[in-house]
Tab-separated table of C-alpha atoms in Angstrom:
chain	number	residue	atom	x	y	z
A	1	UNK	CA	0.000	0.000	0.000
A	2	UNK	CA	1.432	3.254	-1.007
A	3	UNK	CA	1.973	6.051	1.638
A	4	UNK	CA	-1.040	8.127	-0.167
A	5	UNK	CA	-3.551	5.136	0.338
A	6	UNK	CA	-2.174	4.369	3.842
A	7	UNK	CA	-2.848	7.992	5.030
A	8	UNK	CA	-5.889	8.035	3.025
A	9	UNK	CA	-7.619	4.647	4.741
A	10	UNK	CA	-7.023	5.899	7.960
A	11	UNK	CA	-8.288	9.138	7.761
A	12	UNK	CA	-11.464	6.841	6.325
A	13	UNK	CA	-11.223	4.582	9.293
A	14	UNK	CA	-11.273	7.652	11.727
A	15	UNK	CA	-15.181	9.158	9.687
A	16	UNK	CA	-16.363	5.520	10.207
A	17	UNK	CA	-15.672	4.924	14.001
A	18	UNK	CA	-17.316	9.033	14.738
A	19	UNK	CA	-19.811	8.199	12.261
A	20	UNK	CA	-20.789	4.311	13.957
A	21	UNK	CA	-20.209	6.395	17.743
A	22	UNK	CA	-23.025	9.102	16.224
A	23	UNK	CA	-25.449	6.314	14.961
A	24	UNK	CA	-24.444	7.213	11.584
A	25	UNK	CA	-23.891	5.825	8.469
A	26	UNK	CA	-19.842	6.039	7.535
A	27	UNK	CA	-20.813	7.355	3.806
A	28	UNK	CA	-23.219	9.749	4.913
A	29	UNK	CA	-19.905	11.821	5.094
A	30	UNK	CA	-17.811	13.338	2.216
A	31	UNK	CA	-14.349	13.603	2.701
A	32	UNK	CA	-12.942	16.312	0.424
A	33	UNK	CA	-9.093	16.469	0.087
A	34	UNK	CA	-7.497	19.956	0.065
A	35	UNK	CA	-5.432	20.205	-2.411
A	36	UNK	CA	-4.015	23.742	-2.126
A	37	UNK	CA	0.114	24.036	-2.228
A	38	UNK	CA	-0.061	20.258	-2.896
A	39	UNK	CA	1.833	18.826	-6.135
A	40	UNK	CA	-0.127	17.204	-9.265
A	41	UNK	CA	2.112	14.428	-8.316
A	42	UNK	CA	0.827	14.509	-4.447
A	43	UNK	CA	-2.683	14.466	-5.915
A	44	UNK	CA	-2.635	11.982	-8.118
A	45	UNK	CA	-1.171	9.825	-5.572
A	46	UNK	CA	-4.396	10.229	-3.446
A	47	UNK	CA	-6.528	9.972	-7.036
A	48	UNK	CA	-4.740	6.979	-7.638
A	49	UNK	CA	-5.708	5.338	-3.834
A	50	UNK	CA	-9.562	6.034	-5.000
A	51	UNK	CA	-9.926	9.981	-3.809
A	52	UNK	CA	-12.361	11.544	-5.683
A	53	UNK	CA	-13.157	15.189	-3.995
A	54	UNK	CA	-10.518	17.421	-3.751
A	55	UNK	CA	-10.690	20.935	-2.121
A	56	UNK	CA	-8.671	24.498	-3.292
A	57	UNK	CA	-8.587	27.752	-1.661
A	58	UNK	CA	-7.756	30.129	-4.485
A	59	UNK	CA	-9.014	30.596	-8.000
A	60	UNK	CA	-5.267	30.968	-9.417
A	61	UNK	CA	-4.025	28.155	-8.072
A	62	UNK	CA	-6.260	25.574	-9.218
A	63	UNK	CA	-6.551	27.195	-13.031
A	64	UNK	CA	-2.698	26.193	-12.766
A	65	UNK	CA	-3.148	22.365	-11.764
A	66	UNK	CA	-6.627	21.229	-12.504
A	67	UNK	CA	-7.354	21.588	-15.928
A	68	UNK	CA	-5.152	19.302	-16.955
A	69	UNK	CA	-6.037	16.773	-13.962
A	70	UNK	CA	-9.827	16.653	-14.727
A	71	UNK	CA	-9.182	15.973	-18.105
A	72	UNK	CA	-7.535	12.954	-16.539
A	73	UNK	CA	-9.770	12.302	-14.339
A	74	UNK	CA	-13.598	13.124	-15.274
A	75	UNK	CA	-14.664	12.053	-12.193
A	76	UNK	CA	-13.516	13.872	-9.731
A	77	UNK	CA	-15.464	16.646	-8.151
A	78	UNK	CA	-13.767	20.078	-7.102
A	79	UNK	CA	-14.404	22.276	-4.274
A	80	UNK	CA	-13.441	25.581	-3.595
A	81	UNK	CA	-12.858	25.981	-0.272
A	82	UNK	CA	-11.410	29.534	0.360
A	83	UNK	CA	-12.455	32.847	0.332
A	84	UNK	CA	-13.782	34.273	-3.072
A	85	UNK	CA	-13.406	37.716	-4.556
A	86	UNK	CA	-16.597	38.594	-7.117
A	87	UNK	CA	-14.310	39.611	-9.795
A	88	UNK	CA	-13.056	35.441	-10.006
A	89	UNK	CA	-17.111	34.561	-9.955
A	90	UNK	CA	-16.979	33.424	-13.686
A	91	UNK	CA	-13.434	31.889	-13.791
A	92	UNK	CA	-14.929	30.127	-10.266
A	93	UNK	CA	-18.104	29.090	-12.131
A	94	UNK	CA	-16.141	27.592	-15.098
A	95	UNK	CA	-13.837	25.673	-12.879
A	96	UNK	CA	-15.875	24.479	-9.814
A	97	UNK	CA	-18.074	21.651	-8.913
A	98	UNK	CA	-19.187	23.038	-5.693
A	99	UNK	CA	-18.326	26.458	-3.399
A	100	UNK	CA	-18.561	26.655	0.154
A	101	UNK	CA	-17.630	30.349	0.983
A	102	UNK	CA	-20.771	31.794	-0.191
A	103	UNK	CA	-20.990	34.820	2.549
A	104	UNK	CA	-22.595	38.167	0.883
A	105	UNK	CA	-25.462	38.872	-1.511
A	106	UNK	CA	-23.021	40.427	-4.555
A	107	UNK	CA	-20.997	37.206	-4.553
A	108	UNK	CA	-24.347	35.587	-5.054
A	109	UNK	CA	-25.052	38.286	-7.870
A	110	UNK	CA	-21.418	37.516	-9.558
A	111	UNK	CA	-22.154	33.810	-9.340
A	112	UNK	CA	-25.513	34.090	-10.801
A	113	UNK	CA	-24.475	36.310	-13.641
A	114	UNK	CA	-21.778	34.047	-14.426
A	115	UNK	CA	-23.340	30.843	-14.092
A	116	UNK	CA	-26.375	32.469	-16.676
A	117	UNK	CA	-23.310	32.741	-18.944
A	118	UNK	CA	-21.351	30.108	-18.502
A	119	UNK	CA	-24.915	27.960	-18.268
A	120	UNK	CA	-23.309	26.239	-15.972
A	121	UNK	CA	-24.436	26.830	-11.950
A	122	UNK	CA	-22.136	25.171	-9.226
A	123	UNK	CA	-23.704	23.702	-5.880
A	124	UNK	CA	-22.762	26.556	-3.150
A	125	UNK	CA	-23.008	26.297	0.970
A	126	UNK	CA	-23.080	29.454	2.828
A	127	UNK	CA	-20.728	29.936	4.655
A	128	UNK	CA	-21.377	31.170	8.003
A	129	UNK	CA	-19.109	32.933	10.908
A	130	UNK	CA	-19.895	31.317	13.495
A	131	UNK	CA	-17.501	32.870	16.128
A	132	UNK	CA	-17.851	36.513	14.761
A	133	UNK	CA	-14.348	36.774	14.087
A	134	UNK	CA	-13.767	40.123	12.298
A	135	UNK	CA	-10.707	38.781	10.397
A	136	UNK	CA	-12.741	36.033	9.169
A	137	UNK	CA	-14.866	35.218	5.624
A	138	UNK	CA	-18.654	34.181	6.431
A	139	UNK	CA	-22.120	35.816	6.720
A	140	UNK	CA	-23.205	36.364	10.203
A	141	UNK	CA	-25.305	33.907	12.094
A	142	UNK	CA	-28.413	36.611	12.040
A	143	UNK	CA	-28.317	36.652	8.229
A	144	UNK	CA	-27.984	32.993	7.407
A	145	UNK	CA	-31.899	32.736	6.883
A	146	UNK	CA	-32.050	35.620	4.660
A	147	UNK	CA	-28.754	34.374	2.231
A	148	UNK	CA	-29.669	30.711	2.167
A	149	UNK	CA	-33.437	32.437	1.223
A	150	UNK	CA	-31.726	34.092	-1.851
A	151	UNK	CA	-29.812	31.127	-2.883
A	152	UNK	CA	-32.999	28.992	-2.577
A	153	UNK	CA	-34.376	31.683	-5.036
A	154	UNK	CA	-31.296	31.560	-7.573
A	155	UNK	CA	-30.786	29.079	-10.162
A	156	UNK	CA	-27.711	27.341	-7.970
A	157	UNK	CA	-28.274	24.926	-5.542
A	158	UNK	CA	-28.117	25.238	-1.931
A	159	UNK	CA	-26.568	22.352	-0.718
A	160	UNK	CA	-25.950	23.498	2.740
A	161	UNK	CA	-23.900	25.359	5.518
A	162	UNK	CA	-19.861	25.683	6.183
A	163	UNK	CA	-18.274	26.990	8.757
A	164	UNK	CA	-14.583	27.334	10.080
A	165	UNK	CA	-14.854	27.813	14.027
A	166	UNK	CA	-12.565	30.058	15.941
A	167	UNK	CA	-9.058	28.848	16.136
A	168	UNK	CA	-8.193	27.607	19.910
A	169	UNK	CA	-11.255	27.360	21.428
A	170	UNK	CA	-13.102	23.775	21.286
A	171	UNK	CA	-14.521	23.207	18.340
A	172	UNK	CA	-17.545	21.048	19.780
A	173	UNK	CA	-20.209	24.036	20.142
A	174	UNK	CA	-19.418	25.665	16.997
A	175	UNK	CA	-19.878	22.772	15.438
A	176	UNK	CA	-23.341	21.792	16.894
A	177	UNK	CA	-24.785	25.636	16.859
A	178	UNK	CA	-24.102	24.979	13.033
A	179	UNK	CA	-26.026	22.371	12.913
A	180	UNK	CA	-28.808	23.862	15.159
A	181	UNK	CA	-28.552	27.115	12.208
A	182	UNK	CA	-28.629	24.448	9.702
A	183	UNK	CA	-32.192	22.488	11.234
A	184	UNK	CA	-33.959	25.583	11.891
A	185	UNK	CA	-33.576	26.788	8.129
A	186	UNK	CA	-33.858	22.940	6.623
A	187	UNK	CA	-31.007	22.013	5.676
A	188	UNK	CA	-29.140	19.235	6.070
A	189	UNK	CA	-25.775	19.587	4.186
A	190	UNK	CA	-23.063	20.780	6.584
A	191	UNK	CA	-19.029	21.285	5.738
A	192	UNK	CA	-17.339	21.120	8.720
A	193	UNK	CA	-14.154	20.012	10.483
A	194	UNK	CA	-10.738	19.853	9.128
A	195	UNK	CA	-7.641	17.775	9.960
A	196	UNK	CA	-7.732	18.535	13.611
A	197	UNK	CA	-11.461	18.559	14.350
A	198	UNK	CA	-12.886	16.325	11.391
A	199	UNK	CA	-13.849	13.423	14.256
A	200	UNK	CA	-15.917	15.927	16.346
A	201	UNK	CA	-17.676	17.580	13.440
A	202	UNK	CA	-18.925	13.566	12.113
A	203	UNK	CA	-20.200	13.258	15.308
A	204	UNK	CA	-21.950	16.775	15.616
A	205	UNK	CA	-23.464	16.019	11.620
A	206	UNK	CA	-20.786	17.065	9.451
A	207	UNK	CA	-21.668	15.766	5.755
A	208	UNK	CA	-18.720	17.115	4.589
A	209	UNK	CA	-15.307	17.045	5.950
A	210	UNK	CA	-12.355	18.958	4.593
A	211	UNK	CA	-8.809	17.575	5.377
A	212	UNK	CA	-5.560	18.723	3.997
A	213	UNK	CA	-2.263	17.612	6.165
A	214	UNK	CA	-3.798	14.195	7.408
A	215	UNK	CA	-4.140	12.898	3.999
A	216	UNK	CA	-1.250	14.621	2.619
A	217	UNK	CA	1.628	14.601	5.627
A	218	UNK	CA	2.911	11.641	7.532
């Protein structure tokens, strides 16, 4: 077993056991690689032990590696991750399967306009900050109703929540008042957790799970 496969079936081994402990099922949760500063080699190494979802943080970055990997690989599905300026909306649109950092009204606008162009309309989560950290990307938790009300209205679909919680603090609460936000607006899609949290978040209902250094790092 390569080194790629090894890291990869025991970050896979860690979902199940939250995911059995929350009376889950194990593949009721996505695990989406992230990709960003990672080689095409380093991904294709992961591709190659059966990885399918793969996560970027800027536009730039992945216009520089992906096209040429997705003509490789069809399959996979790509998520942008990070924060997104308006003015990379269409180049975003073109290039993604799926964006969590949905967090103001004129993104929405620049993602609508391009998707009408592009006729193409990616799967978005709102993304939500849920410690009101000034520094930090995400609609607050009093207008989460009102965005995921827009996106309902929009031709992309709303396929959830995503949060990052405050770094230092345990993650546990954040996590579950997500949820809560998530429940009392019906929906059930929630991207949560990363390489040091991603066991807490399966067992607070992440569907969803973004990890970079645990898949890619011994």
């Amino acid at each position: 077993m390569s080194d790629a496969a090894s890291r990869l079936q025991t970050v896979h081994e860690t979902i199940a056991a939250a995911a059995r402990l929350a009376r889950r099922e194990p593949n009721s949760v996505t695990l989406v690689a992230v990709s960003k500063t990672r080689s095409a080699e380093q991904i294709e190494a992961l591709i190659a032990a059966g990885q399918r979802d793969f996560g970027e943080n800027r536009v730039q970055e992945a216009l520089a590696k992906w096209p040429s990997l997705r003509a490789a690989h069809p399959d996979v599905t790509l998520h942008c991750i990070g924060q997104l300026q308006s003015n990379k909306a269409a180049e975003a649109v073109e290039l993604f399967d799926v964006i969590h950092s949905l967090d103001r009204p004129s993104l929405l606008q620049a993602l609508i306009r391009s998707g009408d162009k592009a006729g193409r309309y990616p799967s978005v989560f709102v993304q939500v900050n849920i410690g009101d950290e000034p520094q930090k990307g995400g609609c607050a938790i009093a207008d989460t109703g009102a965005l995921a009300a827009a996106v309902r209205a929009s031709p992309l679909p709303l396929a959830g929540l995503m949060t990052i919680p405050p770094l230092g603090p345990e993650p546990s609460p954040y996590f579950a008042l997500l949820a809560k936000l998530a429940d009392e607006h019906g929906l059930t899609g929630l991207s949560m957790g990363m390489s040091a949290d991603y066991k807490a978040a399966v067992m607070l209902g992440a569907t969803i799970v973004r990890v970079g250094t645990a898949l890619f790092e011994d």
